[in-house]
Structure formats: structure tokens, C-alpha cells
Tab-separated table of C-alpha atoms and ligand atoms in Angstrom:
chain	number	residue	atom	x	y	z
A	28	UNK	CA	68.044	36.416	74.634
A	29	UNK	CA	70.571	34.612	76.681
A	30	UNK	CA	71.884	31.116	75.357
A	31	UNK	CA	70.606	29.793	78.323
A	32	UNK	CA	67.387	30.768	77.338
A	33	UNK	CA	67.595	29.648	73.749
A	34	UNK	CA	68.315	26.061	75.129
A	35	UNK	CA	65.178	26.142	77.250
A	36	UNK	CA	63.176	27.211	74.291
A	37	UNK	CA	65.132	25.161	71.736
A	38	UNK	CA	62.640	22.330	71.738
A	39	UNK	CA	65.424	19.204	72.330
A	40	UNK	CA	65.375	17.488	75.096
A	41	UNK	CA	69.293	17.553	75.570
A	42	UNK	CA	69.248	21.677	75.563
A	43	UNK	CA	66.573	21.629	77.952
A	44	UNK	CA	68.110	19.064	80.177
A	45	UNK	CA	71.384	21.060	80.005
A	46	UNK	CA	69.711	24.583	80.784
A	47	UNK	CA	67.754	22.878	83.612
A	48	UNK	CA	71.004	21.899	85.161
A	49	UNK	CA	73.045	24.893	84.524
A	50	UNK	CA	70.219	26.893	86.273
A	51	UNK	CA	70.421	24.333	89.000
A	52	UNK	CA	73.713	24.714	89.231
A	53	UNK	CA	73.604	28.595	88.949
A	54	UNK	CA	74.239	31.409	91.642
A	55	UNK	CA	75.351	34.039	88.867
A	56	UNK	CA	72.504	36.989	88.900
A	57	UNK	CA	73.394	38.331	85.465
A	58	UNK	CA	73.005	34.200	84.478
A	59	UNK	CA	69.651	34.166	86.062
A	60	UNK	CA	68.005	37.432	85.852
A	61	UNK	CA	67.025	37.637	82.276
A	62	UNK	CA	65.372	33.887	82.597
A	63	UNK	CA	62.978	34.916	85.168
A	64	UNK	CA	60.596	37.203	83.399
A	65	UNK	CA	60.635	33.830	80.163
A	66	UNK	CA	59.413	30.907	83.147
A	67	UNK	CA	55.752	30.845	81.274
A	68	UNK	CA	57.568	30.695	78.193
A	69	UNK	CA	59.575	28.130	79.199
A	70	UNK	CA	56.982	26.113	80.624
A	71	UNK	CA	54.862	26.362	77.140
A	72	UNK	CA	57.808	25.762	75.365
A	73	UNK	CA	58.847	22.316	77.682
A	74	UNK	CA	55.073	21.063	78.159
A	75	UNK	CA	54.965	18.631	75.348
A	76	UNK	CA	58.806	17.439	75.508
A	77	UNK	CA	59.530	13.784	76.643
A	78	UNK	CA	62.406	15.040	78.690
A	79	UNK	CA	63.007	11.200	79.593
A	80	UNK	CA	65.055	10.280	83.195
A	81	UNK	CA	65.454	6.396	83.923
A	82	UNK	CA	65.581	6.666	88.118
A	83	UNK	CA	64.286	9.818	88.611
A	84	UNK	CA	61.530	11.728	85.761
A	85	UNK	CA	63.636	14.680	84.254
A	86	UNK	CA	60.654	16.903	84.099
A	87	UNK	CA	61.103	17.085	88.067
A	88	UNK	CA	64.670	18.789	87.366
A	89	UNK	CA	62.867	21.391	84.951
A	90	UNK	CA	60.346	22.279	87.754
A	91	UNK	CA	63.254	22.312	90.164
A	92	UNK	CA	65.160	24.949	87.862
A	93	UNK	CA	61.806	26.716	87.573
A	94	UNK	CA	61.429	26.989	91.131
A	95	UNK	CA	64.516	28.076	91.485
A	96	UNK	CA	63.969	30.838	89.423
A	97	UNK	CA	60.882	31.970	91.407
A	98	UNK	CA	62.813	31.625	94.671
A	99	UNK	CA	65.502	33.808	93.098
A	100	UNK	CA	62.946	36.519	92.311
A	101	UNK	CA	61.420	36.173	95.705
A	102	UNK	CA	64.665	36.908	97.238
A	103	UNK	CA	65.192	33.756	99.164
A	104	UNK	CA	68.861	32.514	99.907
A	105	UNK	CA	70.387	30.562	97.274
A	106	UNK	CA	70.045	26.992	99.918
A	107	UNK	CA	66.335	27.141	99.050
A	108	UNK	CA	67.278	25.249	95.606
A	109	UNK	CA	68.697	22.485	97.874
A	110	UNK	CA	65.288	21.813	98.914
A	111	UNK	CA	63.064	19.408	96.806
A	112	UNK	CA	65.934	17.715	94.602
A	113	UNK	CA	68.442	15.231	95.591
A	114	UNK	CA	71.842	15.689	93.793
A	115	UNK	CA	73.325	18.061	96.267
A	116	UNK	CA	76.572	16.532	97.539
A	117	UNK	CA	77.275	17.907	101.103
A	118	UNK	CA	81.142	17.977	100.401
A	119	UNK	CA	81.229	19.493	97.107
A	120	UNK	CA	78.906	22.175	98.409
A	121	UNK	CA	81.748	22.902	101.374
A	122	UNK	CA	84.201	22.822	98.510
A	123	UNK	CA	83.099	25.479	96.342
A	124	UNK	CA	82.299	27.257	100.025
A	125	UNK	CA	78.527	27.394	99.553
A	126	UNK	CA	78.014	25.330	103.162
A	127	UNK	CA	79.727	24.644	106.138
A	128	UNK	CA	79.930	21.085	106.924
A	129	UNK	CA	79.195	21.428	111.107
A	130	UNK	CA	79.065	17.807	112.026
A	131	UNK	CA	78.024	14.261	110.373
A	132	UNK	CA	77.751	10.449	111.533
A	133	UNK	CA	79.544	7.965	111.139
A	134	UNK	CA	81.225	7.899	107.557
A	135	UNK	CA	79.097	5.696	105.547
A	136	UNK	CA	77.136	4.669	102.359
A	137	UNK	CA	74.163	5.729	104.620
A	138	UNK	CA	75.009	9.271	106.630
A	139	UNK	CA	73.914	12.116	107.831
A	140	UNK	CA	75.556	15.626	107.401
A	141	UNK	CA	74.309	19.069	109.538
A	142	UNK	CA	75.446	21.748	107.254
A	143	UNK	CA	75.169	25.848	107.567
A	144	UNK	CA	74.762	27.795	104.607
A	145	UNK	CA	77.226	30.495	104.697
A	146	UNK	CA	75.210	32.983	103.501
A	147	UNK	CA	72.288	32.938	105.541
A	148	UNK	CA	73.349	30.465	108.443
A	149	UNK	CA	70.715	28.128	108.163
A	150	UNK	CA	71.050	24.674	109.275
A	151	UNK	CA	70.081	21.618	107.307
A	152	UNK	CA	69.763	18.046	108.075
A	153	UNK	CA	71.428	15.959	104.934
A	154	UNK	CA	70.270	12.315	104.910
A	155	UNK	CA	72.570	10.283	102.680
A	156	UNK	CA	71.332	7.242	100.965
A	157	UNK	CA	71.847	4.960	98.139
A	158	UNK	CA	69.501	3.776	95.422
A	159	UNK	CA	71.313	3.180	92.317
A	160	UNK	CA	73.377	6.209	92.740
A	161	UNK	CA	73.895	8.453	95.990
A	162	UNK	CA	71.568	11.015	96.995
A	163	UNK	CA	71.109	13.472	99.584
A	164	UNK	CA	67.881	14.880	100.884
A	165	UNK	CA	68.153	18.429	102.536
A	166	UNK	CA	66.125	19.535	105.074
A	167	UNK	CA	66.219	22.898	106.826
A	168	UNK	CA	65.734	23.514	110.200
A	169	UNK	CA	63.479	26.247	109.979
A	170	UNK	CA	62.117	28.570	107.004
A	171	UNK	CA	64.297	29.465	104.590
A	172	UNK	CA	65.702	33.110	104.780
A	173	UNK	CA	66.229	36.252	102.806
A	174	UNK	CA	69.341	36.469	100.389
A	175	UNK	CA	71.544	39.267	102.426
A	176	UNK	CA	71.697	42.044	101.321
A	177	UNK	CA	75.297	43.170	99.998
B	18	ZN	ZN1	71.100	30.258	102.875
């Protein structure tokens, strides 16, 4: 059992919210691998939690690591998990080298970034916004793609 895993199944609410965002956060295979096969698991063991959120509902961020899990063992390129969640800041994904950042408007509280995911090359449209904290909402140009081999 990884301690990932453990946290998901712990039955607290801070755990959970902390294994949801490592997973989120994750592109480590030996990290991820082992949680795949435990998703129903995870999902009886997180049903009945009040996993609280004050903007946004936190349970969304549990599906979101779920799915992410489920893309993983599909095969699909790691910029699927940018889909469908909105805490995915353009710049720090250039900075850690998981996009390219190809063009954007103006500077601005409210922007727009187009972005390439190195690995695959697909494009995405990043709307930047601001509703009591920033956000950006990712959308590809196209379907998402197959994690390259290596
Ligand atoms: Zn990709």
C-alpha cells in the first residue's frame, strides 16, 4: 500500500484533500501506478466524506484526481489532467517544462495563453480570469493524444 493510498483511504478529509492534490499534481508512474487498480476503493472509501471547498466543492478535485488516474491507465498524455479543473497556472507549467508558452494577449488580470504540451504537441487555449482567486480554463485544440512512447 502506498502512503498515497493510505491517505485516500484514511477517512479525513485533510488526507484525502492532500492525496487528491498530490495525484493532481503527479506525473511519477511508480507514484501513480499502484493507485489505479484502488479507484473503486477510493471512491467507497470518499463517498460519505464532507470534503468541504468554500469557492469551488472539493469533491470536484477528488473526481479530477480520479480521472486522472483513468486517463493515466488509458494512456493519454499527461495535459489531459489540465482539462476539467482550473488551478493550472500557464507559467508555472512552462517552468517546470511541462508546456511551451507559444503566444498570449495582452498581460492582464484577464488573458489568454496558447500553450503546447511538450510531450505530445498539443495546443491549448488558456483563458485567464479572476473570481476570488485566479483561474485558468484549458482547452485543447483537438483530442487529446497518446502518452509517447519512450
Ligand atoms: Zn500532451
Amino acid at each position: 500500500m502506498t502512503a498515497l493510498l493510505d491517505d485516500f483511504l484514511s477517512g479525513d478529509p485533510s488526507r484525502v484533500l492532500h492525496a487528491t492534490w498530490e495525484t493532481i499534481a503527479s506525473r511519477d508512474i511508480a507514484v501513480l501506478r499502484p493507485l489505479v487498480p484502488a479507484v473503486p476503493r477510493i471512491r467507497r472509501a470518499t463517498e460519505a466524506l464532507d470534503l468541504g471547498g468554500i469557492i469551488y466543492a472539493n469533491r470536484g478535485h477528488l473526481d479530477h484526481a480520479l480521472d486522472k488516474l483513468a486517463q493515466f491507465d488509458a494512456g493519454e498524455c499527461w495535459c489531459a489532467g489540465y482539462v476539467g479543473i482550473l488551478t493550472f497556472d500557464p507559467k508555472k507549467e512552462e517552468a517546470v517544462d511541462h508546456v511551451r508558452i507559444v503566444s498570449t494577449s495582452e498581460p492582464g488580470w484577464s488573458m489568454t495563453y496558447q500553450c503546447e504540451c511538450v510531450v505530445c504537441g498539443l495546443t491549448f487555449d488558456v483563458e485567464q480570469g479572476d473570481h476570488h482567486f485566479m483561474w485558468w480554463k484549458w482547452v485543447p485544440r483537438g483530442a487529446i493524444r497518446p502518452l509517447p512512447k519512450r
